[in-house]
C-alpha positions as a Python dict, from the first residue, in 0.01 Angstrom:
ca = {
    (1, 'M'): (0, 0, 0),
    (2, 'Q'): (303, 228, 26),
    (3, 'E'): (304, 268, -352),
    (4, 'L'): (-50, 407, -335),
    (5, 'K'): (38, 647, -54),
    (6, 'T'): (333, 776, -257),
    (7, 'L'): (115, 817, -566),
    (8, 'I'): (-156, 1007, -377),
    (9, 'A'): (95, 1240, -212),
    (10, 'S'): (291, 1312, -530),
    (11, 'Y'): (-21, 1350, -746),
    (12, 'N'): (-162, 1600, -498),
    (13, 'A'): (170, 1789, -488),
    (14, 'V'): (185, 1827, -867),
    (15, 'H'): (-184, 1917, -881),
    (16, 'A'): (-142, 2184, -614),
    (17, 'A'): (159, 2336, -790),
    (18, 'L'): (15, 2369, -1139),
    (19, 'P'): (-129, 2713, -1228),
    (20, 'W'): (-481, 2602, -1320),
    (21, 'L'): (-709, 2841, -1506),
    (22, 'D'): (-1025, 2684, -1647),
    (23, 'C'): (-1151, 2805, -1986),
    (24, 'Y'): (-1469, 2597, -2002),
    (25, 'V'): (-1725, 2595, -1723),
    (26, 'S'): (-2054, 2427, -1801),
    (27, 'T'): (-2408, 2551, -1751),
    (28, 'L'): (-2540, 2193, -1740),
    (29, 'P'): (-2674, 2087, -1400),
    (30, 'V'): (-2464, 1896, -1150),
    (31, 'P'): (-2555, 1532, -1221),
    (32, 'F'): (-2512, 1381, -872),
    (33, 'A'): (-2650, 1522, -550),
    (34, 'G'): (-2378, 1653, -323),
    (35, 'A'): (-2121, 1709, -599),
    (36, 'P'): (-1956, 2054, -591),
    (37, 'A'): (-2160, 2313, -775),
    (38, 'V'): (-1862, 2533, -865),
    (39, 'P'): (-1530, 2449, -1033),
    (40, 'P'): (-1244, 2377, -789),
    (41, 'T'): (-991, 2605, -961),
    (42, 'D'): (-979, 2960, -1092),
    (43, 'Y'): (-1181, 2995, -1410),
    (44, 'V'): (-1299, 3251, -1665),
    (45, 'D'): (-1656, 3236, -1792),
    (46, 'L'): (-1627, 3314, -2163),
    (47, 'S'): (-1998, 3351, -2229),
    (48, 'G'): (-2058, 3696, -2369),
    (49, 'N'): (-1687, 3755, -2439),
    (50, 'E'): (-1672, 3874, -2800),
    (51, 'K'): (-1305, 3781, -2839),
    (52, 'F'): (-1372, 3412, -2774),
    (53, 'K'): (-1621, 3158, -2902),
    (54, 'L'): (-1664, 2807, -2766),
    (55, 'L'): (-1733, 2562, -3047),
    (56, 'I'): (-1936, 2285, -2881),
    (57, 'Q'): (-1866, 1968, -3075),
    (58, 'T'): (-2227, 1847, -3063),
    (59, 'E'): (-2349, 2179, -3207),
    (60, 'H'): (-2108, 2230, -3498),
    (61, 'T'): (-1944, 2018, -3764),
    (62, 'F'): (-1569, 2040, -3798),
    (63, 'E'): (-1621, 2190, -4143),
    (64, 'E'): (-1822, 2467, -3981),
    (65, 'M'): (-1546, 2521, -3727),
    (66, 'A'): (-1293, 2568, -4006),
    (67, 'A'): (-1526, 2814, -4181),
    (68, 'F'): (-1567, 3015, -3860),
    (69, 'A'): (-1189, 3036, -3816),
    (70, 'E'): (-1137, 3151, -4173),
    (71, 'A'): (-1419, 3408, -4161),
    (72, 'E'): (-1303, 3570, -3833),
    (73, 'P'): (-925, 3528, -3807),
    (74, 'E'): (-906, 3780, -3521),
    (75, 'K'): (-1139, 3574, -3299),
    (76, 'I'): (-1026, 3285, -3075),
    (77, 'F'): (-1225, 2966, -3130),
    (78, 'I'): (-1206, 2690, -2869),
    (79, 'I'): (-1322, 2340, -2957),
    (80, 'A'): (-1511, 2204, -2656),
    (81, 'S'): (-1701, 1889, -2576),
    (82, 'G'): (-2073, 1881, -2532),
    (83, 'E'): (-2231, 1590, -2345),
    (84, 'R'): (-2059, 1342, -2578),
    (85, 'K'): (-1690, 1266, -2543),
    (86, 'L'): (-1423, 1392, -2780),
    (87, 'L'): (-1282, 1057, -2891),
    (88, 'Y'): (-1385, 966, -3243),
    (89, 'H'): (-1277, 1309, -3368),
    (90, 'Y'): (-903, 1300, -3306),
    (91, 'V'): (-795, 1340, -3669),
    (92, 'A'): (-1028, 1635, -3730),
    (93, 'I'): (-917, 1806, -3409),
    (94, 'E'): (-547, 1768, -3487),
    (95, 'E'): (-596, 1902, -3840),
    (96, 'L'): (-783, 2209, -3714),
    (97, 'L'): (-532, 2284, -3438),
    (98, 'V'): (-236, 2258, -3673),
    (99, 'K'): (-392, 2444, -3966),
    (100, 'Y'): (-569, 2737, -3798),
    (101, 'P'): (-375, 2968, -3565),
    (102, 'N'): (-699, 3084, -3397),
    (103, 'I'): (-839, 2739, -3308),
    (104, 'Y'): (-767, 2587, -2966),
    (105, 'L'): (-890, 2285, -2770),
    (106, 'A'): (-1047, 2266, -2423),
    (107, 'N'): (-935, 1930, -2288),
    (108, 'G'): (-1245, 1841, -2085),
    (109, 'N'): (-1400, 1513, -2207),
    (110, 'F'): (-1112, 1477, -2456),
    (111, 'C'): (-1010, 1122, -2373),
    (112, 'S'): (-807, 980, -2663),
    (113, 'T'): (-527, 763, -2530),
    (114, 'H'): (-210, 974, -2514),
    (115, 'G'): (-416, 1242, -2684),
    (116, 'L'): (-228, 1534, -2530),
    (117, 'E'): (109, 1377, -2605),
    (118, 'R'): (10, 1313, -2966),
    (119, 'L'): (-112, 1671, -3017),
    (120, 'I'): (206, 1808, -2861),
    (121, 'A'): (413, 1593, -3097),
    (122, 'A'): (208, 1732, -3387),
    (123, 'G'): (312, 2085, -3288),
    (124, 'A'): (-13, 2185, -3118),
    (125, 'G'): (110, 2209, -2757),
    (126, 'K'): (42, 2584, -2736),
    (127, 'K'): (-316, 2524, -2856),
    (128, 'L'): (-417, 2306, -2558),
    (129, 'L'): (-622, 2462, -2278),
    (130, 'Y'): (-743, 2323, -1949),
    (131, 'G'): (-1120, 2334, -1979),
    (132, 'S'): (-1289, 2098, -1738),
    (133, 'M'): (-1661, 2128, -1824),
    (134, 'A'): (-1715, 2144, -1447),
    (135, 'P'): (-1938, 2139, -1256),
    (136, 'F'): (-2118, 1900, -1494),
    (137, 'L'): (-1812, 1680, -1537),
    (138, 'D'): (-1562, 1578, -1273),
    (139, 'P'): (-1256, 1804, -1321),
    (140, 'G'): (-1028, 1509, -1248),
    (141, 'Q'): (-1094, 1368, -1594),
    (142, 'A'): (-932, 1679, -1745),
    (143, 'Q'): (-664, 1721, -1479),
    (144, 'G'): (-536, 1362, -1464),
    (145, 'P'): (-388, 1359, -1816),
    (146, 'V'): (-205, 1686, -1738),
    (147, 'V'): (-75, 1596, -1392),
    (148, 'L'): (36, 1252, -1516),
    (149, 'G'): (131, 1369, -1864),
    (150, 'H'): (453, 1252, -2022),
    (151, 'F'): (576, 1595, -2124),
    (152, 'D'): (790, 1864, -1967),
    (153, 'W'): (694, 2090, -1677),
    (154, 'E'): (665, 2405, -1885),
    (155, 'T'): (414, 2233, -2113),
    (156, 'K'): (216, 2109, -1813),
    (157, 'C'): (197, 2466, -1683),
    (158, 'D'): (101, 2589, -2028),
    (159, 'I'): (-189, 2346, -2060),
    (160, 'A'): (-300, 2394, -1699),
    (161, 'G'): (-343, 2767, -1746),
    (162, 'N'): (-62, 2963, -1907),
    (163, 'N'): (-174, 2908, -2266),
    (164, 'F'): (-513, 3053, -2170),
    (165, 'R'): (-352, 3340, -1980),
    (166, 'R'): (-161, 3441, -2291),
    (167, 'L'): (-486, 3453, -2489),
    (168, 'L'): (-642, 3669, -2217),
    (169, 'G'): (-343, 3904, -2213),
    (170, 'L'): (-253, 3800, -1858),
    (171, 'P'): (100, 3728, -1733),
    (172, 'V'): (194, 3362, -1714),
    (173, 'V'): (244, 3202, -1375),
    (174, 'N'): (585, 3043, -1329),
    (175, 'V'): (608, 2787, -1049),
    (176, 'P'): (886, 2549, -941),
    (177, 'E'): (870, 2205, -1095),
    (178, 'V'): (720, 1921, -892),
    (179, 'T'): (770, 1566, -1012),
    (180, 'I'): (618, 1227, -948),
    (181, 'P'): (884, 977, -840),
    (182, 'A'): (926, 629, -982),
    (183, 'I'): (650, 412, -833),
    (184, 'A'): (636, 35, -871),
    (185, 'P'): (323, -71, -1065),
    (186, 'F'): (43, -187, -835),
    (187, 'I'): (-291, -93, -996),
    (188, 'V'): (-515, -346, -1169),
    (189, 'D'): (-685, -219, -1485),
    (190, 'A'): (-967, -469, -1514),
    (191, 'H'): (-1119, -372, -1849),
    (192, 'I'): (-898, -301, -2149),
    (193, 'H'): (-894, -385, -2518),
    (194, 'T'): (-632, -455, -2779),
    (195, 'K'): (-677, -408, -3153),
    (196, 'E'): (-464, -547, -3431),
    (197, 'A'): (-338, -295, -3687),
    (198, 'A'): (-550, -436, -3971),
    (199, 'T'): (-872, -425, -3768),
    (200, 'P'): (-1097, -133, -3869),
    (201, 'S'): (-1134, 139, -3605),
    (202, 'R'): (-1350, 447, -3562),
    (203, 'F'): (-1044, 650, -3465),
    (204, 'P'): (-665, 616, -3471),
    (205, 'A'): (-543, 377, -3203),
    (206, 'P'): (-165, 360, -3239),
    (207, 'D'): (29, 81, -3069),
    (208, 'S'): (-282, -106, -2956),
    (209, 'E'): (-189, -450, -3092),
    (210, 'A'): (-165, -741, -2851),
    (211, 'K'): (212, -713, -2817),
    (212, 'W'): (366, -708, -2472),
    (213, 'E'): (657, -486, -2577),
    (214, 'Q'): (403, -212, -2655),
    (215, 'W'): (186, -249, -2347),
    (216, 'E'): (451, -290, -2079),
    (217, 'S'): (572, 69, -2098),
    (218, 'V'): (216, 205, -2116),
    (219, 'M'): (118, 13, -1804),
    (220, 'D'): (423, 134, -1617),
    (221, 'E'): (334, 493, -1714),
    (222, 'Y'): (14, 479, -1515),
    (223, 'F'): (135, 245, -1238),
    (224, 'V'): (-57, -62, -1355),
    (225, 'E'): (66, -408, -1265),
    (226, 'Y'): (-210, -614, -1429),
    (227, 'I'): (-440, -564, -1727),
    (228, 'F'): (-743, -774, -1823),
    (229, 'N'): (-793, -768, -2198),
    (230, 'T'): (-1075, -848, -2439),
    (231, 'P'): (-929, -826, -2790),
    (232, 'G'): (-1155, -647, -3034),
    (233, 'E'): (-1118, -934, -3279),
    (234, 'A'): (-1267, -1177, -3027),
    (235, 'I'): (-1569, -953, -2980),
    (236, 'A'): (-1619, -947, -3356),
    (237, 'D'): (-1588, -1327, -3392),
    (238, 'T'): (-1503, -1531, -3084),
    (239, 'V'): (-1488, -1862, -3274),
    (240, 'K'): (-1268, -1738, -3559),
    (241, 'N'): (-1050, -1519, -3335),
    (242, 'P'): (-1070, -1652, -2979),
    (243, 'A'): (-902, -1432, -2721),
    (244, 'H'): (-659, -1703, -2614),
    (245, 'I'): (-520, -1709, -2968),
    (246, 'V'): (-520, -1334, -3033),
    (247, 'A'): (-380, -1234, -2693),
    (248, 'G'): (-214, -1557, -2579),
    (249, 'K'): (144, -1466, -2667),
    (250, 'M'): (110, -1123, -2508),
    (251, 'C'): (-9, -1288, -2187),
    (252, 'E'): (274, -1539, -2196),
    (253, 'D'): (536, -1272, -2263),
    (254, 'S'): (401, -1060, -1978),
    (255, 'K'): (467, -1337, -1724),
    (256, 'G'): (121, -1294, -1579),
    (257, 'R'): (78, -916, -1590),
    (258, 'A'): (-158, -940, -1888),
    (259, 'R'): (-462, -1169, -1863),
    (260, 'Y'): (-760, -1208, -2093),
    (261, 'F'): (-1137, -1246, -2105),
    (262, 'A'): (-1277, -1509, -2338),
    (263, 'F'): (-1569, -1362, -2529),
    (264, 'Y'): (-1915, -1523, -2521),
    (265, 'D'): (-2152, -1451, -2811),
    (266, 'P'): (-2516, -1553, -2752),
    (267, 'R'): (-2570, -1575, -3127),
    (268, 'D'): (-2342, -1881, -3129),
    (269, 'V'): (-2393, -2059, -2799),
    (270, 'E'): (-2231, -2384, -2907),
    (271, 'G'): (-1923, -2216, -3054),
    (272, 'S'): (-1888, -1981, -2757),
    (273, 'L'): (-1909, -2267, -2508),
    (274, 'A'): (-1641, -2457, -2701),
    (275, 'V'): (-1414, -2151, -2673),
    (276, 'A'): (-1499, -2116, -2304),
    (277, 'E'): (-1413, -2481, -2235),
    (278, 'K'): (-1068, -2423, -2384),
    (279, 'S'): (-1012, -2087, -2219),
    (280, 'L'): (-1158, -2092, -1869),
    (281, 'P'): (-922, -2359, -1729),
    (282, 'D'): (-628, -2142, -1841),
    (283, 'P'): (-482, -1939, -1549),
    (284, 'A'): (-433, -1648, -1791),
    (285, 'C'): (-809, -1637, -1851),
    (286, 'I'): (-987, -1441, -1578),
    (287, 'G'): (-1342, -1492, -1705),
    (288, 'L'): (-1593, -1426, -1979),
    (289, 'K'): (-1683, -1096, -2142),
    (290, 'I'): (-2031, -1044, -2284),
    (291, 'H'): (-2159, -748, -2481),
    (292, 'P'): (-2536, -738, -2539),
    (293, 'V'): (-2515, -397, -2705),
    (294, 'E'): (-2264, -521, -2961),
    (295, 'N'): (-2454, -846, -3025),
    (296, 'H'): (-2802, -686, -3031),
    (297, 'I'): (-2938, -950, -2795),
    (298, 'F'): (-3116, -826, -2481),
    (299, 'A'): (-2924, -914, -2166),
    (300, 'N'): (-3222, -1099, -2016),
    (301, 'D'): (-3221, -1348, -2305),
    (302, 'E'): (-3188, -1711, -2197),
    (303, 'R'): (-2899, -1757, -2437),
    (304, 'Y'): (-2675, -1585, -2183),
    (305, 'A'): (-2754, -1840, -1912),
    (306, 'P'): (-2496, -2095, -2032),
    (307, 'A'): (-2226, -1831, -1991),
    (308, 'F'): (-2315, -1783, -1625),
    (309, 'E'): (-2329, -2159, -1576),
    (310, 'I'): (-1991, -2237, -1731),
    (311, 'A'): (-1819, -1942, -1562),
    (312, 'G'): (-1946, -2070, -1228),
    (313, 'K'): (-1825, -2419, -1312),
    (314, 'Y'): (-1469, -2291, -1341),
    (315, 'N'): (-1497, -2033, -1060),
    (316, 'K'): (-1443, -1750, -1308),
    (317, 'A'): (-1625, -1417, -1335),
    (318, 'I'): (-1835, -1258, -1607),
    (319, 'M'): (-1803, -893, -1709),
    (320, 'S'): (-2051, -718, -1936),
    (321, 'H'): (-2085, -382, -2105),
    (322, 'T'): (-2372, -195, -1937),
    (323, 'W'): (-2524, 145, -2006),
    (324, 'G'): (-2830, 360, -1958),
    (325, 'L'): (-3089, 421, -2229),
    (326, 'S'): (-2954, 660, -2491),
    (327, 'D'): (-3140, 887, -2732),
    (328, 'Y'): (-2847, 887, -2978),
    (329, 'N'): (-2740, 521, -2946),
    (330, 'P'): (-3055, 307, -2921),
    (331, 'N'): (-2847, -11, -2908),
    (332, 'Q'): (-2770, 65, -2543),
    (333, 'Q'): (-3118, -66, -2462),
    (334, 'Y'): (-2982, -420, -2495),
    (335, 'G'): (-2748, -388, -2196),
    (336, 'T'): (-2911, -187, -1916),
    (337, 'P'): (-2805, -325, -1575),
    (338, 'E'): (-3136, -460, -1449),
    (339, 'L'): (-3177, -680, -1757),
    (340, 'F'): (-2922, -913, -1595),
    (341, 'D'): (-3144, -970, -1292),
    (342, 'A'): (-3256, -1326, -1365),
    (343, 'H'): (-2905, -1447, -1446),
    (344, 'C'): (-2765, -1305, -1122),
    (345, 'R'): (-3054, -1457, -928),
    (346, 'N'): (-3024, -1798, -1094),
    (347, 'Y'): (-2645, -1816, -1064),
    (348, 'P'): (-2568, -1657, -727),
    (349, 'E'): (-2218, -1806, -707),
    (350, 'T'): (-2105, -1663, -1040),
    (351, 'R'): (-1933, -1330, -984),
    (352, 'F'): (-2070, -1069, -1223),
    (353, 'V'): (-1931, -725, -1305),
    (354, 'L'): (-2136, -440, -1448),
    (355, 'G'): (-1883, -287, -1686),
    (356, 'H'): (-1900, 96, -1695),
    (357, 'M'): (-2117, 98, -1375),
    (358, 'G'): (-2425, 172, -1586),
    (359, 'G'): (-2242, 408, -1818),
    (360, 'R'): (-2440, 726, -1759),
    (361, 'P'): (-2633, 890, -1473),
    (362, 'N'): (-2956, 727, -1591),
    (363, 'G'): (-2796, 381, -1584),
    (364, 'F'): (-2629, 433, -1246),
    (365, 'P'): (-2943, 375, -1028),
    (366, 'E'): (-2993, 37, -1194),
    (367, 'A'): (-2629, -54, -1124),
    (368, 'V'): (-2680, 46, -761),
    (369, 'S'): (-2997, -163, -741),
    (370, 'M'): (-2825, -472, -880),
    (371, 'C'): (-2526, -442, -647),
    (372, 'R'): (-2752, -398, -346),
    (373, 'K'): (-2973, -688, -446),
    (374, 'Y'): (-2704, -944, -522),
    (375, 'K'): (-2385, -1009, -329),
    (376, 'N'): (-2220, -1152, -642),
    (377, 'V'): (-2255, -828, -844),
    (378, 'Y'): (-1981, -565, -875),
    (379, 'A'): (-1922, -262, -1098),
    (380, 'D'): (-1621, -133, -1288),
    (381, 'L'): (-1526, 223, -1385),
    (382, 'A'): (-1421, 164, -1746),
    (383, 'G'): (-1507, 421, -2011),
    (384, 'D'): (-1611, 783, -2006),
    (385, 'F'): (-1849, 798, -1708),
    (386, 'F'): (-1694, 1133, -1621),
    (387, 'H'): (-1993, 1299, -1453),
    (388, 'N'): (-1921, 1506, -1145),
    (389, 'G'): (-1975, 1312, -823),
    (390, 'V'): (-2000, 965, -975),
    (391, 'I'): (-1703, 823, -781),
    (392, 'Q'): (-1833, 952, -450),
    (393, 'A'): (-2187, 835, -532),
    (394, 'G'): (-2056, 492, -623),
    (395, 'V'): (-1870, 459, -294),
    (396, 'K'): (-2174, 577, -101),
    (397, 'E'): (-2442, 378, -283),
    (398, 'I'): (-2252, 64, -389),
    (399, 'G'): (-1952, 56, -157),
    (400, 'A'): (-1579, 88, -211),
    (401, 'D'): (-1552, -290, -172),
    (402, 'R'): (-1766, -347, -485),
    (403, 'I'): (-1611, -101, -733),
    (404, 'I'): (-1322, -201, -960),
    (405, 'F'): (-1087, 37, -1137),
    (406, 'A'): (-1084, 3, -1514),
    (407, 'S'): (-1006, 236, -1801),
    (408, 'D'): (-1124, 93, -2135),
    (409, 'I'): (-786, 169, -2295),
    (410, 'Y'): (-717, 159, -2604),
    (411, 'W'): (-1046, 347, -2629),
    (412, 'I'): (-999, 578, -2330),
    (413, 'D'): (-688, 733, -2174),
    (414, 'P'): (-656, 569, -1828),
    (415, 'R'): (-542, 893, -1668),
    (416, 'C'): (-890, 1043, -1706),
    (417, 'M'): (-1050, 796, -1465),
    (418, 'L'): (-737, 772, -1251),
    (419, 'G'): (-747, 1150, -1207),
    (420, 'M'): (-1107, 1121, -1090),
    (421, 'V'): (-1029, 846, -839),
    (422, 'L'): (-723, 1023, -700),
    (423, 'G'): (-915, 1350, -681),
    (424, 'A'): (-1214, 1200, -502),
    (425, 'K'): (-1057, 1241, -156),
    (426, 'L'): (-1135, 884, -56),
    (427, 'S'): (-958, 707, 228),
    (428, 'V'): (-639, 523, 142),
    (429, 'E'): (-814, 194, 220),
    (430, 'D'): (-1109, 267, -10),
    (431, 'T'): (-875, 382, -287),
    (432, 'W'): (-666, 67, -249),
    (433, 'N'): (-976, -150, -277),
    (434, 'I'): (-1087, 26, -594),
    (435, 'L'): (-747, 37, -761),
    (436, 'R'): (-636, -315, -671),
    (437, 'A'): (-793, -535, -403),
    (438, 'N'): (-1142, -569, -550),
    (439, 'A'): (-1006, -690, -884),
    (440, 'F'): (-819, -967, -708),
    (441, 'K'): (-1128, -1061, -511),
    (442, 'V'): (-1342, -1092, -822),
    (443, 'Y'): (-1103, -1208, -1093),
    (444, 'L'): (-805, -1363, -914),
    (445, 'P'): (-948, -1505, -591),
    (446, 'N'): (-673, -1767, -569),
    (447, 'E'): (-392, -1512, -601),
    (448, 'Q'): (-487, -1266, -325),
}
């Protein structure tokens, strides 16, 4: 636990030293009762400021953003997230930042893996602004990638506030450098994905293949000792590309630090069970992953029951994508948390994890209900559930002994969720449970 104490202390020291100035405060309501109603750092409300215009991604196309910049070259345009994450838009954002001197980026809800580092490498470091979207979103999701960023101190200070100060005509704030020491990896990231280079992707995902030489350094960067992987190819076709084949060498090369989920597809019960019979006895396999939203089969369908049965047979867990109902992605209806009720009731000894903890504020109450109802149900933090107060609400309503840290990398930069957890002001014991102990309890009960 000393590693965690060192991480908390050093993270807080860097966070306290950086000259934060927030360029993007949100008018959306605070999503969880008791969450702070004002941003935690200095900020400037740009509404009504004729020199600046926030370009909310859900309100404008990127072509429109370019047209705005060309039509008013004297005005500062700041690309900012709406309620949907800035993830699938990396290429368009980089092109705009590099091409137009008057376009900048607020980093709130911008969660591309190594996104800041990649934009800095592209020459856009001076175009990056701390903009948290607080109090609607947890500021930790925007602060974590800066505090834990792999770039120099001056650039951290620039992103935290000095780039914005220059635009406002304010003097920059120079502060002595504070560093995070070398910390031995100890965190368990219980929900990650790999993707082979030839596999189609909605956005660039460099270095995401199932190769240990690529993942080892990334894990060490964010203090992770173990990762639990579902390869994207297995989700697409678990019989043709079973996870133990796609990710097996990576797991072997890692000497146990990388493990895998076998994927279960209810559209092919017989084939999925054959894969499970080969995979579940393998110590590198920590359980089954299911994805009702991807497979378009409602989670209460009886075709999922064999997965719960065979996982219980081998004392392995099941993890599923879960989410709330969505007006822009109707497929989420297939995987709302309470749809799993009968399976959890019928297989009480099979440990079951609600991936993404319900995904959105409207899915969270169902996740809470399931965890309270069944002792075998847990929740993980993977994805972009960045809403202000969600960590504290999860600890209060579900319990710190039932929540598992996860990132969803290659999709999501792990430092977004890690910044939220470290900024939640939890006890060391609760933080340890979330970042490590609970994953062992659920997925590696024989290795605690």
